[in-house]
Short mmCIF file of C-alpha atoms and ligand atoms in Angstrom, two decimals:
data_model
loop_
_atom_site.label_atom_id
_atom_site.label_comp_id
_atom_site.label_asym_id
_atom_site.label_seq_id
_atom_site.Cartn_x
_atom_site.Cartn_y
_atom_site.Cartn_z
CA MET F 1 11.14 225.87 82.13
CA SER F 2 14.71 224.87 81.77
CA GLY F 3 16.83 222.10 80.67
CA ASN F 4 19.32 221.57 83.45
CA ALA F 5 22.49 221.83 81.42
CA GLY F 6 24.11 224.60 83.45
CA ALA F 7 26.66 224.43 86.24
CA ARG F 8 25.29 224.84 89.74
CA ASP F 9 26.75 227.83 91.49
CA ASP F 10 26.50 227.21 95.19
CA SER F 11 29.37 229.35 96.32
CA SER F 12 29.20 232.98 97.20
CA THR F 13 32.08 233.96 94.97
CA VAL F 14 31.73 237.60 94.08
CA ASP F 15 32.47 239.11 90.70
CA ASN F 16 35.23 241.44 91.75
CA GLY F 17 37.67 238.64 92.19
CA THR F 18 37.52 238.58 95.96
CA ALA F 19 36.47 235.26 97.34
CA GLY F 20 33.21 235.54 99.22
CA SER F 21 32.18 233.40 102.09
CA ALA F 22 31.64 229.75 101.39
CA ARG F 23 28.04 228.67 101.77
CA THR F 24 26.93 229.23 105.28
CA ASP F 25 23.93 228.04 107.19
CA ALA F 26 22.37 231.46 106.84
CA ARG F 27 19.35 231.74 104.66
CA ARG F 28 20.33 232.54 101.11
CA VAL F 29 18.45 235.45 99.60
CA VAL F 30 19.11 235.95 95.92
CA VAL F 31 18.31 239.42 94.64
CA VAL F 32 17.94 239.66 90.88
CA GLY F 33 18.37 243.20 89.60
CA GLY F 34 20.91 245.72 90.85
CA GLY F 35 18.92 248.93 90.49
CA PRO F 36 17.89 251.00 93.50
CA ALA F 37 15.11 248.57 94.46
CA GLY F 38 17.38 245.52 94.34
CA LEU F 39 20.27 247.22 96.11
CA MET F 40 17.94 248.32 98.88
CA ALA F 41 16.47 244.82 99.19
CA ALA F 42 20.01 243.42 99.43
CA GLU F 43 20.91 245.94 102.09
CA VAL F 44 18.06 245.13 104.44
CA ALA F 45 18.20 241.38 103.86
CA ARG F 46 21.91 241.39 104.68
CA ALA F 47 21.29 243.53 107.76
CA ALA F 48 18.79 240.89 108.88
CA GLY F 49 21.55 238.27 108.75
CA ALA F 50 20.87 236.59 105.41
CA ASP F 51 23.52 235.41 102.96
CA VAL F 52 22.68 237.83 100.15
CA GLN F 53 23.78 237.29 96.56
CA LEU F 54 22.83 239.89 93.96
CA TYR F 55 22.74 239.13 90.24
CA ASP F 56 22.41 241.59 87.35
CA ARG F 57 22.62 241.18 83.60
CA LEU F 58 24.87 244.21 83.11
CA ALA F 59 28.52 244.67 84.01
CA SER F 60 27.78 247.10 86.84
CA ALA F 61 24.88 247.89 89.14
CA GLY F 62 22.60 250.93 89.11
CA ARG F 63 23.03 252.02 85.49
CA LYS F 64 19.64 253.71 85.31
CA PHE F 65 20.17 255.30 88.70
CA LEU F 66 23.38 256.81 87.33
CA ILE F 67 21.59 258.24 84.30
CA ALA F 68 18.89 259.58 86.60
CA GLY F 69 21.64 261.67 88.15
CA LYS F 70 22.60 263.23 84.87
CA GLY F 71 20.19 266.13 85.03
CA GLY F 72 20.31 266.28 88.86
CA LEU F 73 19.35 263.23 90.93
CA ASN F 74 15.89 263.90 92.26
CA LEU F 75 15.87 261.43 95.15
CA THR F 76 12.53 262.23 96.71
CA HIS F 77 10.11 265.06 97.44
CA ALA F 78 9.44 267.16 100.52
CA GLU F 79 5.65 267.42 100.30
CA GLY F 80 3.36 266.03 103.01
CA ALA F 81 2.53 262.35 103.27
CA ASP F 82 -1.02 262.55 101.87
CA ALA F 83 -0.09 264.68 98.87
CA PHE F 84 2.94 262.45 98.32
CA ALA F 85 0.90 259.25 98.31
CA ALA F 86 -1.70 260.82 95.99
CA ARG F 87 1.00 260.98 93.29
CA TYR F 88 0.60 257.23 92.88
CA GLY F 89 -3.00 257.63 91.74
CA ALA F 90 -4.91 254.36 91.78
CA ARG F 91 -2.08 252.74 93.78
CA GLN F 92 -1.82 255.39 96.48
CA ASP F 93 -3.10 253.09 99.23
CA GLU F 94 -0.55 250.36 98.54
CA VAL F 95 2.39 252.67 97.89
CA GLY F 96 1.33 254.90 100.80
CA ARG F 97 1.78 251.90 103.11
CA TRP F 98 5.35 251.40 101.84
CA LEU F 99 6.11 255.08 102.29
CA ALA F 100 4.79 255.07 105.83
CA LYS F 101 7.72 252.75 106.61
CA PHE F 102 10.33 254.44 104.44
CA GLY F 103 9.37 257.81 103.03
CA ALA F 104 11.12 261.04 102.10
CA ASN F 105 12.60 261.71 105.56
CA GLU F 106 13.95 258.19 105.87
CA ILE F 107 15.47 258.42 102.39
CA ARG F 108 17.24 261.66 103.29
CA GLU F 109 18.50 260.07 106.50
CA TRP F 110 19.66 256.99 104.61
CA ALA F 111 21.52 259.18 102.08
CA ARG F 112 23.15 261.02 104.98
CA GLY F 113 24.33 257.65 106.26
CA LEU F 114 26.16 257.28 102.95
CA GLY F 115 27.76 260.67 103.41
CA VAL F 116 25.37 262.40 101.00
CA GLU F 117 23.62 265.48 102.34
CA THR F 118 20.46 266.56 100.52
CA PHE F 119 18.61 269.82 100.01
CA VAL F 120 15.03 270.76 99.13
CA GLY F 121 14.79 272.70 95.86
CA THR F 122 12.32 275.50 95.30
CA SER F 123 9.80 273.06 93.81
CA GLY F 124 10.01 270.81 96.89
CA ARG F 125 12.13 268.26 95.03
CA VAL F 126 14.96 266.76 97.07
CA PHE F 127 18.46 266.42 95.60
CA PRO F 128 21.93 265.49 96.84
CA ILE F 129 23.92 268.67 97.49
CA ASP F 130 26.15 267.94 94.50
CA LEU F 131 23.12 266.78 92.45
CA LYS F 132 25.02 263.65 91.41
CA ALA F 133 24.14 259.96 91.59
CA ALA F 134 27.64 258.54 91.08
CA PRO F 135 29.15 259.30 94.51
CA LEU F 136 26.08 257.96 96.31
CA LEU F 137 25.98 254.79 94.19
CA ARG F 138 29.71 254.20 94.52
CA THR F 139 29.62 254.48 98.31
CA TRP F 140 26.48 252.38 98.54
CA VAL F 141 27.84 249.49 96.48
CA ARG F 142 31.14 249.64 98.36
CA ARG F 143 29.29 249.47 101.67
CA LEU F 144 27.16 246.55 100.50
CA ARG F 145 30.26 244.63 99.42
CA ALA F 146 31.98 245.42 102.72
CA ARG F 147 28.97 244.08 104.58
CA GLY F 148 29.14 240.83 102.64
CA VAL F 149 26.64 241.14 99.80
CA GLY F 150 27.95 239.13 96.85
CA PHE F 151 27.70 240.81 93.46
CA HIS F 152 27.43 238.66 90.33
CA MET F 153 27.34 240.80 87.24
CA GLN F 154 26.69 239.81 83.63
CA HIS F 155 24.20 237.22 84.80
CA ARG F 156 20.95 237.40 82.89
CA TRP F 157 18.09 235.69 84.70
CA LEU F 158 16.22 233.15 82.56
CA GLY F 159 13.68 231.77 85.05
CA TRP F 160 13.75 228.59 87.09
CA CYS F 161 15.09 225.09 86.63
CA ASP F 162 12.82 222.14 87.24
CA ASP F 163 14.38 221.66 90.69
CA GLY F 164 13.65 225.26 91.71
CA ASP F 165 17.14 226.67 91.20
CA LEU F 166 17.37 230.02 89.45
CA ARG F 167 18.70 229.93 85.88
CA PHE F 168 21.17 232.54 84.68
CA VAL F 169 23.19 232.90 81.56
CA HIS F 170 26.68 234.34 81.89
CA PRO F 171 29.16 234.93 79.03
CA ASP F 172 30.87 231.70 80.19
CA GLY F 173 27.69 229.66 80.05
CA GLU F 174 24.56 228.82 81.98
CA ARG F 175 24.60 228.89 85.80
CA HIS F 176 22.08 227.45 88.22
CA VAL F 177 21.78 229.11 91.57
CA PHE F 178 20.20 227.91 94.77
CA ALA F 179 18.05 230.37 96.68
CA ASP F 180 15.96 230.02 99.81
CA THR F 181 14.07 233.15 98.87
CA VAL F 182 14.30 235.49 95.89
CA VAL F 183 13.74 239.21 95.39
CA LEU F 184 13.06 240.15 91.79
CA ALA F 185 13.81 243.83 91.18
CA LEU F 186 14.09 243.80 87.42
CA GLY F 187 12.78 247.26 86.56
CA GLY F 188 10.29 248.18 83.87
CA GLY F 189 10.75 248.39 80.12
CA SER F 190 12.11 251.87 79.54
CA TRP F 191 15.67 252.62 78.43
CA PRO F 192 16.49 248.89 77.99
CA VAL F 193 20.11 249.71 77.25
CA LEU F 194 20.39 250.48 80.98
CA GLY F 195 19.36 246.93 81.83
CA SER F 196 15.60 246.77 82.38
CA ASP F 197 14.39 245.18 79.17
CA ALA F 198 11.19 243.61 80.56
CA SER F 199 12.36 240.12 79.59
CA TRP F 200 10.93 239.00 82.93
CA VAL F 201 7.34 239.47 81.75
CA PRO F 202 6.94 236.09 79.97
CA LEU F 203 8.95 234.34 82.71
CA LEU F 204 6.43 235.39 85.35
CA SER F 205 3.36 235.20 83.12
CA GLU F 206 4.03 231.56 82.29
CA ARG F 207 4.05 230.87 86.03
CA GLY F 208 0.58 232.34 86.37
CA VAL F 209 1.62 235.76 87.72
CA ALA F 210 -0.76 238.47 86.53
CA VAL F 211 1.13 241.28 84.80
CA ALA F 212 -0.61 244.46 83.66
CA PRO F 213 0.63 245.41 80.17
CA LEU F 214 3.70 247.63 80.32
CA ARG F 215 3.10 251.13 78.96
CA PRO F 216 5.21 254.27 78.68
CA ALA F 217 4.97 256.65 81.65
CA ASN F 218 6.53 260.09 81.85
CA CYS F 219 6.78 259.94 78.10
CA GLY F 220 6.73 262.24 75.09
CA PHE F 221 4.07 262.32 72.37
CA ASP F 222 3.99 262.49 68.59
CA ILE F 223 2.24 265.34 66.85
CA GLY F 224 3.63 265.22 63.34
CA TRP F 225 5.19 268.62 62.69
CA SER F 226 5.80 270.01 59.23
CA GLU F 227 9.33 269.32 58.02
CA HIS F 228 10.08 273.03 58.18
CA PHE F 229 8.98 273.40 61.81
CA ALA F 230 10.79 270.25 62.97
CA ALA F 231 14.01 271.23 61.24
CA ARG F 232 13.95 274.70 62.76
CA HIS F 233 12.67 274.06 66.26
CA ALA F 234 13.37 270.46 67.35
CA GLY F 235 15.33 270.60 70.60
CA HIS F 236 14.06 274.03 71.56
CA PRO F 237 12.45 274.53 74.97
CA LEU F 238 9.08 276.18 75.31
CA LYS F 239 8.84 278.24 78.52
CA PRO F 240 6.93 279.46 80.30
CA VAL F 241 3.85 277.85 78.92
CA VAL F 242 0.53 276.63 80.27
CA ILE F 243 -1.07 273.45 79.04
CA GLU F 244 -4.82 273.17 79.22
CA TRP F 245 -6.47 269.82 78.67
CA THR F 246 -10.05 268.63 79.04
CA ASP F 247 -10.65 265.08 80.19
CA SER F 248 -13.52 262.87 79.07
CA ASP F 249 -15.68 264.11 81.97
CA GLY F 250 -15.24 267.70 80.84
CA GLN F 251 -12.86 268.53 83.69
CA VAL F 252 -10.27 271.09 82.65
CA VAL F 253 -6.67 270.64 83.79
CA ARG F 254 -4.34 273.67 83.61
CA GLN F 255 -0.67 273.44 84.46
CA GLN F 256 2.24 275.79 83.93
CA GLY F 257 5.80 274.70 83.26
CA GLU F 258 8.06 273.97 80.35
CA PHE F 259 8.71 271.32 77.75
CA VAL F 260 10.74 270.69 74.64
CA ILE F 261 9.86 270.41 70.97
CA THR F 262 11.14 267.14 69.43
CA ALA F 263 11.49 266.08 65.81
CA THR F 264 8.09 264.41 65.98
CA GLY F 265 6.27 266.13 68.83
CA VAL F 266 6.78 267.13 72.45
CA GLU F 267 8.51 265.88 75.61
CA GLY F 268 9.77 267.27 78.93
CA SER F 269 8.63 267.91 82.47
CA LEU F 270 5.27 269.57 81.83
CA ILE F 271 4.31 266.92 79.28
CA TYR F 272 5.45 264.14 81.61
CA ALA F 273 3.33 265.58 84.42
CA LEU F 274 0.20 265.06 82.31
CA SER F 275 1.43 262.07 80.34
CA ALA F 276 -0.47 259.30 82.12
CA ARG F 277 -3.81 260.98 81.44
CA LEU F 278 -2.88 261.97 77.89
CA ARG F 279 -1.66 258.44 77.14
CA ASP F 280 -4.85 256.88 78.49
CA ALA F 281 -7.02 259.36 76.57
CA ILE F 282 -5.22 258.52 73.32
CA ALA F 283 -5.69 254.81 74.03
CA VAL F 284 -9.45 255.36 74.27
CA ARG F 285 -10.04 258.06 71.64
CA GLY F 286 -7.17 257.59 69.19
CA ALA F 287 -5.87 261.13 69.79
CA THR F 288 -6.24 263.96 72.26
CA GLU F 289 -5.91 267.72 72.01
CA ILE F 290 -4.01 270.01 74.33
CA ARG F 291 -4.19 273.80 74.19
CA LEU F 292 -1.15 275.94 74.93
CA ASP F 293 -1.17 279.35 76.51
CA LEU F 294 2.02 280.75 75.03
CA ALA F 295 1.64 284.07 76.80
CA PRO F 296 0.74 283.21 80.39
CA GLY F 297 0.42 286.35 82.44
CA ARG F 298 -0.83 288.35 79.47
CA ASP F 299 -4.54 289.04 79.35
CA ILE F 300 -6.20 288.39 76.02
CA ARG F 301 -8.12 291.67 76.41
CA ARG F 302 -4.76 293.48 76.28
CA LEU F 303 -3.07 291.15 73.85
CA ALA F 304 -5.53 291.63 70.98
CA PRO F 305 -5.37 295.47 70.98
CA ASP F 306 -1.58 295.34 71.40
CA LEU F 307 -1.30 293.17 68.33
CA ALA F 308 -3.75 295.39 66.44
CA GLN F 309 -1.39 298.35 66.58
CA PRO F 310 -0.06 299.50 63.22
CA ARG F 311 2.74 297.25 61.97
CA GLY F 312 4.27 299.71 59.47
CA SER F 313 7.12 298.15 57.55
CA ARG F 314 8.05 295.67 60.30
CA THR F 315 7.86 291.94 59.63
CA LEU F 316 5.08 290.00 61.28
CA SER F 317 7.59 288.21 63.51
CA GLU F 318 9.10 291.49 64.68
CA HIS F 319 5.61 292.87 65.30
CA TRP F 320 4.71 289.86 67.50
CA ARG F 321 8.00 290.13 69.36
CA ARG F 322 7.49 293.85 70.14
CA HIS F 323 3.83 293.74 71.07
CA ALA F 324 3.35 290.28 72.56
CA GLY F 325 6.86 289.12 73.48
CA ILE F 326 6.38 286.20 71.12
CA GLU F 327 9.40 284.98 69.18
CA GLY F 328 11.42 281.90 68.28
CA VAL F 329 9.64 278.61 68.77
CA LYS F 330 6.45 280.31 70.03
CA ALA F 331 6.22 282.33 66.80
CA GLY F 332 7.05 279.15 64.90
CA LEU F 333 4.04 277.46 66.46
CA LEU F 334 1.76 280.24 65.26
CA TYR F 335 3.03 279.74 61.71
CA GLU F 336 2.63 275.99 62.16
CA VAL F 337 -1.05 275.99 63.19
CA LEU F 338 -2.61 279.09 61.61
CA PRO F 339 -3.53 279.35 57.91
CA LYS F 340 -1.58 282.12 56.18
CA ASP F 341 -4.50 284.56 55.91
CA GLN F 342 -5.25 284.32 59.65
CA LEU F 343 -1.69 285.30 60.61
CA GLN F 344 -2.60 288.87 59.72
CA ASP F 345 -5.67 288.89 61.99
CA PRO F 346 -4.66 290.29 65.44
CA ALA F 347 -7.73 288.93 67.22
CA ARG F 348 -7.17 285.48 65.75
CA VAL F 349 -3.47 285.53 66.61
CA ALA F 350 -4.19 286.69 70.16
CA ALA F 351 -6.79 283.95 70.67
CA THR F 352 -4.40 281.35 69.29
CA LEU F 353 -1.58 282.53 71.53
CA LYS F 354 -3.84 281.95 74.53
CA ALA F 355 -5.15 278.56 73.36
CA LEU F 356 -3.00 277.07 70.63
CA PRO F 357 -4.38 273.63 69.76
CA LEU F 358 -2.05 270.67 69.35
CA LYS F 359 -3.29 267.19 68.54
CA LEU F 360 -1.31 264.43 70.23
CA VAL F 361 -1.65 261.27 68.20
CA ARG F 362 0.61 258.76 69.90
CA ALA F 363 2.69 258.25 73.03
CA ARG F 364 6.36 257.70 72.26
CA PRO F 365 7.44 254.07 72.65
CA LEU F 366 8.15 252.50 76.04
CA ASP F 367 11.89 252.24 75.44
CA GLU F 368 12.12 256.05 75.26
CA ALA F 369 9.98 256.75 78.33
CA ILE F 370 11.40 257.84 81.67
CA SER F 371 9.46 255.10 83.43
CA THR F 372 6.99 252.28 83.01
CA ALA F 373 3.34 251.89 83.91
CA GLY F 374 1.92 248.41 84.35
CA GLY F 375 3.79 245.44 85.76
CA VAL F 376 3.19 242.75 88.37
CA ARG F 377 -0.34 243.37 89.61
CA MET F 378 -0.61 244.33 93.28
CA GLU F 379 -3.45 241.83 93.75
CA THR F 380 -1.00 239.00 93.10
CA LEU F 381 1.20 240.12 96.00
CA ASP F 382 0.80 239.92 99.74
CA ASP F 383 1.61 242.83 102.07
CA ASN F 384 5.28 241.77 102.07
CA LEU F 385 5.37 241.96 98.27
CA MET F 386 5.59 238.19 97.96
CA ILE F 387 3.93 236.71 94.90
CA ARG F 388 1.12 234.71 96.45
CA ASN F 389 1.34 231.79 94.05
CA LEU F 390 5.17 231.70 94.12
CA PRO F 391 5.96 231.43 97.82
CA GLY F 392 9.39 232.82 98.64
CA VAL F 393 9.51 235.03 95.53
CA PHE F 394 9.24 238.77 96.25
CA CYS F 395 9.08 241.72 93.85
CA ALA F 396 10.13 245.34 94.22
CA GLY F 397 10.59 248.54 92.28
CA GLU F 398 9.40 249.66 88.91
CA MET F 399 8.41 246.16 87.80
CA LEU F 400 5.34 246.47 90.05
CA ASP F 401 2.09 247.90 88.71
CA TRP F 402 2.25 251.51 89.89
CA GLU F 403 3.21 254.72 88.20
CA ALA F 404 4.00 258.25 89.31
CA PRO F 405 5.14 261.52 87.81
CA THR F 406 8.75 262.66 87.95
CA GLY F 407 9.68 264.58 91.09
CA GLY F 408 11.51 261.92 93.08
CA TYR F 409 8.39 259.75 93.40
CA LEU F 410 9.83 256.97 91.25
CA LEU F 411 13.00 256.39 93.23
CA THR F 412 11.13 256.78 96.51
CA ALA F 413 8.70 253.97 95.69
CA CYS F 414 11.53 251.78 94.35
CA LEU F 415 13.60 252.20 97.52
CA ALA F 416 10.61 251.79 99.84
CA SER F 417 9.38 248.63 98.11
CA GLY F 418 12.93 247.24 98.03
CA ARG F 419 13.08 247.55 101.80
CA ILE F 420 9.84 245.69 102.32
CA ALA F 421 10.72 242.88 99.93
CA GLY F 422 14.27 242.54 101.26
CA ALA F 423 13.23 242.42 104.90
CA ALA F 424 10.51 239.89 104.22
CA ALA F 425 12.76 237.72 102.03
CA ALA F 426 15.17 237.48 104.96
CA GLN F 427 12.45 236.35 107.32
CA ALA F 428 9.63 234.61 105.45
CA PRO F 429 9.08 230.99 106.39
CA ILE F 430 10.64 228.60 103.88
CA THR F 431 8.30 225.92 102.70
CA GLN F 432 8.67 223.17 100.16
CA ALA F 433 6.70 225.36 97.75
CA THR F 434 9.37 228.01 98.07
CA ARG F 435 11.77 225.75 96.27
CA ASN F 436 9.50 224.75 93.38
C1 FAD C 1 16.68 259.44 82.10
C2 FAD C 1 16.04 259.04 83.40
C3 FAD C 1 16.06 259.94 84.46
C4 FAD C 1 15.43 259.59 85.67
N1 FAD C 1 15.48 260.48 86.71
C5 FAD C 1 14.86 260.16 87.87
C6 FAD C 1 14.91 261.06 88.98
O1 FAD C 1 15.61 262.10 88.95
N2 FAD C 1 14.19 260.73 90.10
C7 FAD C 1 13.46 259.58 90.18
O2 FAD C 1 12.80 259.36 91.20
N3 FAD C 1 13.46 258.68 89.18
C8 FAD C 1 14.14 258.94 88.03
N4 FAD C 1 14.15 258.04 87.00
C9 FAD C 1 13.48 256.73 87.22
C10 FAD C 1 14.34 255.79 88.09
O3 FAD C 1 15.67 255.77 87.63
C11 FAD C 1 13.74 254.38 88.03
O4 FAD C 1 12.39 254.44 88.45
C12 FAD C 1 14.50 253.40 88.91
O5 FAD C 1 15.85 253.27 88.49
C13 FAD C 1 13.85 252.02 88.89
O6 FAD C 1 14.53 251.23 89.83
P1 FAD C 1 14.42 249.64 89.80
O7 FAD C 1 15.45 249.17 90.76
O8 FAD C 1 13.02 249.22 89.97
O9 FAD C 1 14.83 249.23 88.30
P2 FAD C 1 16.14 249.55 87.45
O10 FAD C 1 16.86 250.73 87.98
O11 FAD C 1 15.69 249.57 86.04
O12 FAD C 1 17.05 248.28 87.72
C14 FAD C 1 16.68 247.01 87.25
C15 FAD C 1 17.93 246.15 87.17
O13 FAD C 1 17.55 244.84 86.82
C16 FAD C 1 18.48 244.33 85.89
N5 FAD C 1 17.81 243.30 85.07
C17 FAD C 1 16.72 243.47 84.30
N6 FAD C 1 16.40 242.29 83.73
C18 FAD C 1 17.31 241.38 84.17
C19 FAD C 1 17.49 239.99 83.95
N7 FAD C 1 16.68 239.26 83.15
N8 FAD C 1 18.51 239.36 84.57
C20 FAD C 1 19.35 240.04 85.39
N9 FAD C 1 19.22 241.37 85.63
C21 FAD C 1 18.21 242.02 85.04
C22 FAD C 1 18.90 245.53 85.08
O14 FAD C 1 20.16 245.33 84.46
C23 FAD C 1 18.91 246.64 86.13
O15 FAD C 1 20.20 246.81 86.70
C24 FAD C 1 14.78 258.34 85.81
C25 FAD C 1 14.78 257.44 84.73
C26 FAD C 1 15.41 257.78 83.55
C27 FAD C 1 15.40 256.79 82.41
#
């Protein structure tokens, strides 16, 4: 807990130099974290009539949201409600309840309200027509400001003062801020340079809030390539390819897609899709093996005789290219995993092309992951996402203990939970406990 050395900031002065309203009699909701979850919480709390002040440690809001738009902002997904909710695995019941109030259709409608039309891609993923995050974010923040949400940037939240005020540190010094209710939307622990550095974990833990350990989700894995392979193939995509993986119950998972070779291992959409299970298997067994089908669509009964045709004076690589369509990084993988003498054996090469073994030894660190697993445990929250033992304090977004694959599921759950927390923060009864 704090010393109380900071200045109390009771006004609603906003960071852009415009004077905000002086303190009103309206309930003051302080939202900490200006990512999609926090912005959404601010929007609904303001719409419910609250005096909403949003604080973020960075100089501008929605930095991770902006980066999410870099490769095409995947806002949500068009699949049916049950399949959608199932993406949240063990948390599908809880997240499914949020989505029932604000799911894919509502998100598309909300984006339209910001002047952003969306389309459904071939995979069912939903994107803005221009694929970008920046126009949507710009319009959204402008609309929030116009509606009276105060933005206070470069304020890092440090916890609470003894009197219940929120503690922030700003480049000009410490600030103490009064709040009737609080929405924490502080993100997970991935890509900390974009703001979410998980510094909230000890602040909540020391107040008795149960937090499941943060782990990388939608992450890459280390394999430990030879120097030669890494130097030649790091950065190269592998497509199309099928990954086959057997879980501890002997159930075989097969999925087709693409991924990328990195300097130390593998990353990319197909790897991310399986990453939660691979990560958990490594945690239990120390390592896990995947098998790659590098020639999906080619039957091994054809592949072996094709490769057994006379090679003449052609190089091995040229022979594989002609008879199996294998070249580049796929050929490199054969050289990487097969002993030299077996490279000449067509049956062995064919079998390896259809089930090339790779041992994953480690998930890449959390700060490199697309998202975070773990966080504030659902059991500590009520249906309005209020922390039961911190009345008046609500949580939303990726800092909660759920995870999902990429595909628009992350932003959807962040926006949906932000709505619930924001609405409840604007309406929850204020008790003495709320202030302490
Ligand atoms: C490269 C990349 C691409 C992605 N692409 C997609 C995609 O296409 N589709 C999709 O659904 N998801 C995508 N995601 C995931 C998605 O961006 C996140 O799930 C989402 O931004 C999380 O929202 P949030 O509001 O919970 O947290 P964040 O967006 O992380 O926001 C948290 C905010 O809290 C602030 N904060 C943290 N600690 C403090 C503190 N102590 N004091 C004050 N402020 C603090 C941070 O500065 C930050 O602004 C992507 C992620 C990455 C990294």
